[in-house]
Every structure is written in C-alpha cells, then in structure tokens.
PDB file of C-alpha atoms in Angstrom:
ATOM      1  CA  UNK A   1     125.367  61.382 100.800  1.00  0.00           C
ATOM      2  CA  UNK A   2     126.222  64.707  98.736  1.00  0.00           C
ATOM      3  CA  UNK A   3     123.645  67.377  97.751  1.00  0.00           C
ATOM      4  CA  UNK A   4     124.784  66.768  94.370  1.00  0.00           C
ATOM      5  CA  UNK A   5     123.553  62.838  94.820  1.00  0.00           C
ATOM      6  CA  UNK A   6     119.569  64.469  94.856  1.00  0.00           C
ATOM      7  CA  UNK A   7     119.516  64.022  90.797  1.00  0.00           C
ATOM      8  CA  UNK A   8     115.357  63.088  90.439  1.00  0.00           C
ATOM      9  CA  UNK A   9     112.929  66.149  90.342  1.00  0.00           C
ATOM     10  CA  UNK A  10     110.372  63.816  93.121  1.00  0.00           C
ATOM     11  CA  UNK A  11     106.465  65.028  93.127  1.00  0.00           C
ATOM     12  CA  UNK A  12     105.668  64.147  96.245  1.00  0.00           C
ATOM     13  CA  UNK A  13     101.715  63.068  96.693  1.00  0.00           C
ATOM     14  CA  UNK A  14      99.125  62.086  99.348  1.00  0.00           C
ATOM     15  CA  UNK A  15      96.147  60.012  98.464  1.00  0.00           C
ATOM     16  CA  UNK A  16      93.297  62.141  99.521  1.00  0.00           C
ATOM     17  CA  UNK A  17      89.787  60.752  99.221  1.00  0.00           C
ATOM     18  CA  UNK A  18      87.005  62.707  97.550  1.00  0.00           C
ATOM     19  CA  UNK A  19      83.354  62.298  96.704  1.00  0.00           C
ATOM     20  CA  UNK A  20      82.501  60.988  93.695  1.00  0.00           C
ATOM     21  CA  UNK A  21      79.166  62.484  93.111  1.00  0.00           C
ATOM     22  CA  UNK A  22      77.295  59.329  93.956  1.00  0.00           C
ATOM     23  CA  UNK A  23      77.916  59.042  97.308  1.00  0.00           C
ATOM     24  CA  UNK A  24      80.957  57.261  97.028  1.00  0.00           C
ATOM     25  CA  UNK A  25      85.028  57.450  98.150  1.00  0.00           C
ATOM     26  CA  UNK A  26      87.219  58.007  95.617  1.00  0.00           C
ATOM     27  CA  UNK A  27      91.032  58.126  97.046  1.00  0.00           C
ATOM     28  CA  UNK A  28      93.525  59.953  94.512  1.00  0.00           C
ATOM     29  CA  UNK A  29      96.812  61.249  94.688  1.00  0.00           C
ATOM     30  CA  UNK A  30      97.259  64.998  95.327  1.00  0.00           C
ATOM     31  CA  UNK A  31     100.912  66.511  94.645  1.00  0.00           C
ATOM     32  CA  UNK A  32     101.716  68.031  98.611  1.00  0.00           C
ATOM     33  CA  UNK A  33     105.215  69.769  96.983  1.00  0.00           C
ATOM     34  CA  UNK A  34     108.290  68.745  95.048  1.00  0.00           C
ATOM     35  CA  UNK A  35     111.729  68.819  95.842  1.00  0.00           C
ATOM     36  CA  UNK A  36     115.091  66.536  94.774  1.00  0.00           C
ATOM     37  CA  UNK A  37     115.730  62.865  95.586  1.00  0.00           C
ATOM     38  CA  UNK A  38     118.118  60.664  94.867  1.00  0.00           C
ATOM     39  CA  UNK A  39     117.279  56.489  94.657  1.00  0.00           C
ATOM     40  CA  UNK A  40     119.161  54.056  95.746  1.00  0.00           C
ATOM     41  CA  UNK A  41     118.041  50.433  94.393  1.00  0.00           C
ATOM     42  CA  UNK A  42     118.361  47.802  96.591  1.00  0.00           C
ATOM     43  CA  UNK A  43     119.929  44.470  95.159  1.00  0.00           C
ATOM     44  CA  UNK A  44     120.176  41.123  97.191  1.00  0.00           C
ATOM     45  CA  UNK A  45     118.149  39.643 100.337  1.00  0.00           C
ATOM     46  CA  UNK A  46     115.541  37.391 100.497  1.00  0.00           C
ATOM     47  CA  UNK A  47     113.082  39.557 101.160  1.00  0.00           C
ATOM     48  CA  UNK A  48     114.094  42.201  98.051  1.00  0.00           C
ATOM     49  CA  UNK A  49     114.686  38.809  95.434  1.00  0.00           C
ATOM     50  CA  UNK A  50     110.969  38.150  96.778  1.00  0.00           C
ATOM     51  CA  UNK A  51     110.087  41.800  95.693  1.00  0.00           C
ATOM     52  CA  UNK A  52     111.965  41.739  92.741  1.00  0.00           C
ATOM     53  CA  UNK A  53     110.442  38.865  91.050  1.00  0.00           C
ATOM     54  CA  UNK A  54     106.558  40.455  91.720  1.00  0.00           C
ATOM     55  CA  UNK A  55     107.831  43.115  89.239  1.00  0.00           C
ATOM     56  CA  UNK A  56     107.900  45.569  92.211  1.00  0.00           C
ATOM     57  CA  UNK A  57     111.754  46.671  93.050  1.00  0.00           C
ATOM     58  CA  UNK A  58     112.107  48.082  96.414  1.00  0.00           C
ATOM     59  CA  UNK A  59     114.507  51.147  96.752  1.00  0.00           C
ATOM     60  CA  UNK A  60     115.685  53.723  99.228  1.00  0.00           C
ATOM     61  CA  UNK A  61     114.952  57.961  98.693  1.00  0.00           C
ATOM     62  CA  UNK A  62     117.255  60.121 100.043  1.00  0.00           C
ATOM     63  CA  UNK A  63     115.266  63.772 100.543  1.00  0.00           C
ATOM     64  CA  UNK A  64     117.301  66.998 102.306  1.00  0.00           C
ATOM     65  CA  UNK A  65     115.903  67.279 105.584  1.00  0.00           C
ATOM     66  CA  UNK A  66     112.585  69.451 105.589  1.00  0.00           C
ATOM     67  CA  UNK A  67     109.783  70.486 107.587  1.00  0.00           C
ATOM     68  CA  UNK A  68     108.026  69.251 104.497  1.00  0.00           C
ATOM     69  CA  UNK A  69     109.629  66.035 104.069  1.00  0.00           C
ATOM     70  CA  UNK A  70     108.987  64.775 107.259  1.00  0.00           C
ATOM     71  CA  UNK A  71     105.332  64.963 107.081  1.00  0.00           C
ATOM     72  CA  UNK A  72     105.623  62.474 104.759  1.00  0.00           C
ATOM     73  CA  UNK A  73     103.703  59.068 106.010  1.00  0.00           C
ATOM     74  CA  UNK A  74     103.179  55.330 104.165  1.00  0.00           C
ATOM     75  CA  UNK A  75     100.104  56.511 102.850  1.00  0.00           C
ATOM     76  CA  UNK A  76     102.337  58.814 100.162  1.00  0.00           C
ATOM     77  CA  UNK A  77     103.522  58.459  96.520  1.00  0.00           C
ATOM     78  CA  UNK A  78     106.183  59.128  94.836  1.00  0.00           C
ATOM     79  CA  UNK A  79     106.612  59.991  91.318  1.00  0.00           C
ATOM     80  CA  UNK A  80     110.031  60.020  89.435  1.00  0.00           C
ATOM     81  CA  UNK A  81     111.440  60.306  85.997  1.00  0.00           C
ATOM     82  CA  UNK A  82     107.859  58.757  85.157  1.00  0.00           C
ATOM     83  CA  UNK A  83     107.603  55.924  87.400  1.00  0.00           C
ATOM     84  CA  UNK A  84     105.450  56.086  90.956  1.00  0.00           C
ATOM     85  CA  UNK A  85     106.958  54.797  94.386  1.00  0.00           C
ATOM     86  CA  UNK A  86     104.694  53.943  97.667  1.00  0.00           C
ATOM     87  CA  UNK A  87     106.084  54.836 100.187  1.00  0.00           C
ATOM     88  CA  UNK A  88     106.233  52.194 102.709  1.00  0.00           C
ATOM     89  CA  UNK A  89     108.069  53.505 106.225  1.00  0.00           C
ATOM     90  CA  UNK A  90     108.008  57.053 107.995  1.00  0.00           C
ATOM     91  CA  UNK A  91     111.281  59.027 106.692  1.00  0.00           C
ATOM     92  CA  UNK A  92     114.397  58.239 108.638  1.00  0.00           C
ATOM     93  CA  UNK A  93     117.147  60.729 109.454  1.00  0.00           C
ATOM     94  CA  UNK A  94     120.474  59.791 108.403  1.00  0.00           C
ATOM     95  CA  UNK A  95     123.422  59.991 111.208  1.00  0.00           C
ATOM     96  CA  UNK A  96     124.384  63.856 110.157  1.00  0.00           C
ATOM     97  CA  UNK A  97     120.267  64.705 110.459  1.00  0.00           C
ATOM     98  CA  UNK A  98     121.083  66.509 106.917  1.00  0.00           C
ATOM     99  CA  UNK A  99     118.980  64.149 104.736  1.00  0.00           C
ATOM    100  CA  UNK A 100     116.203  61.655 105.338  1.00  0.00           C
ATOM    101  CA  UNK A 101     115.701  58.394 104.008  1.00  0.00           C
ATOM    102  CA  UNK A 102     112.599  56.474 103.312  1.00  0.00           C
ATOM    103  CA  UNK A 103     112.083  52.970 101.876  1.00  0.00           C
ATOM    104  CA  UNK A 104     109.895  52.740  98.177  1.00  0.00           C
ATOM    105  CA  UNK A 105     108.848  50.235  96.167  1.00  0.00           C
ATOM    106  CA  UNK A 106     108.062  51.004  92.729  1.00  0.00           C
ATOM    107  CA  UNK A 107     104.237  50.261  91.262  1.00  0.00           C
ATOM    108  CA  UNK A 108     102.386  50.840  87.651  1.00  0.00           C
ATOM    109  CA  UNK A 109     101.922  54.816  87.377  1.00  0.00           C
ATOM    110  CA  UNK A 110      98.063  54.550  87.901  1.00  0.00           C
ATOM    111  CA  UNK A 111      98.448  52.304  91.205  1.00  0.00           C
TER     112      UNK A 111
END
C-alpha cells in the first residue's frame, strides 16, 4: 500500500444516541474526524457472493495509522464519495504498522 493509494476523502462517524424529547433513544451518526482511505472491493468467496447478492458489497479500508483511527470500533460509519460503510471489525495493522485496515460493507446512506 502507497500513500498515494488513500484517494477517498472518508468522514468517519460514531452512532451516538440522543434524547428525543419524549423520553426516547434516538442513535445517529456523529462525524468523530476525517482523513483519506482507500477501498479495496472484495470479489469472490462464498461468503462475499452471499453479500453481494443482498445488495450489500463488502470491502476493505485502508486508513494511515492514527491515534484517531484506531479508536475506531464496529459500531462506526463510514461515508465515501456519497455512499456509507459499517464498519464491521476493529482496524487491523498491516505488516509495516504504517496503515490499518478494516473490513466495510456498504448500506443505503440513511442506514
């Protein structure tokens, strides 16, 4: 992975529940920071085929390695050239510790 690779401005977001008024939870995303990302797409696998035909396709974010970025948790978003991401794993550092990667799946903008 190359700096240059990181070509998506990412708005990275917790869901952070709030009070509606009425006595209720509301969760909603909150942006936490931004920085660059780059996607890689997965292709293949039972399990990603499986993904792929529920209209959700399953990728892989590469972030730089930040104090920042690795508070990020499954509970996160990501949003991207207009489309959102869940997050589904706790970021991974790659074998030079430079970057981190985290798996995504992509869902409609207001999920």
């Amino acid at each position: 992975m190359k700096i240059t690779d990181l070509d998506h401005v990412c708005s990275l977001q917790e869901r952070v529940e709030a009070d509606d008024g009425y006595g209720n939870k509301r969760g909603d995303f909150q942006e936490v920071f931004r920085d660059w990302g780059g996607f890689r797409f997965l292709r293949g696998g039972e399990g990603v085929i499986e993904s792929r035909l529920a209209s959700k396709q399953p990728a892989i974010l590469t972030l730089r390695s930040t104090a920042q970025a690795k508070t990020i948790a499954p509970h996160w978003r990501v949003v991207a050239g207009g489309r959102a991401y869940e997050v589904k794993e706790q970021p991974r550092p790659t074998d030079d510790r430079m970057f981190l990667e985290i798996l995504v799946e992509a869902v409609p903008i207001g999920g």
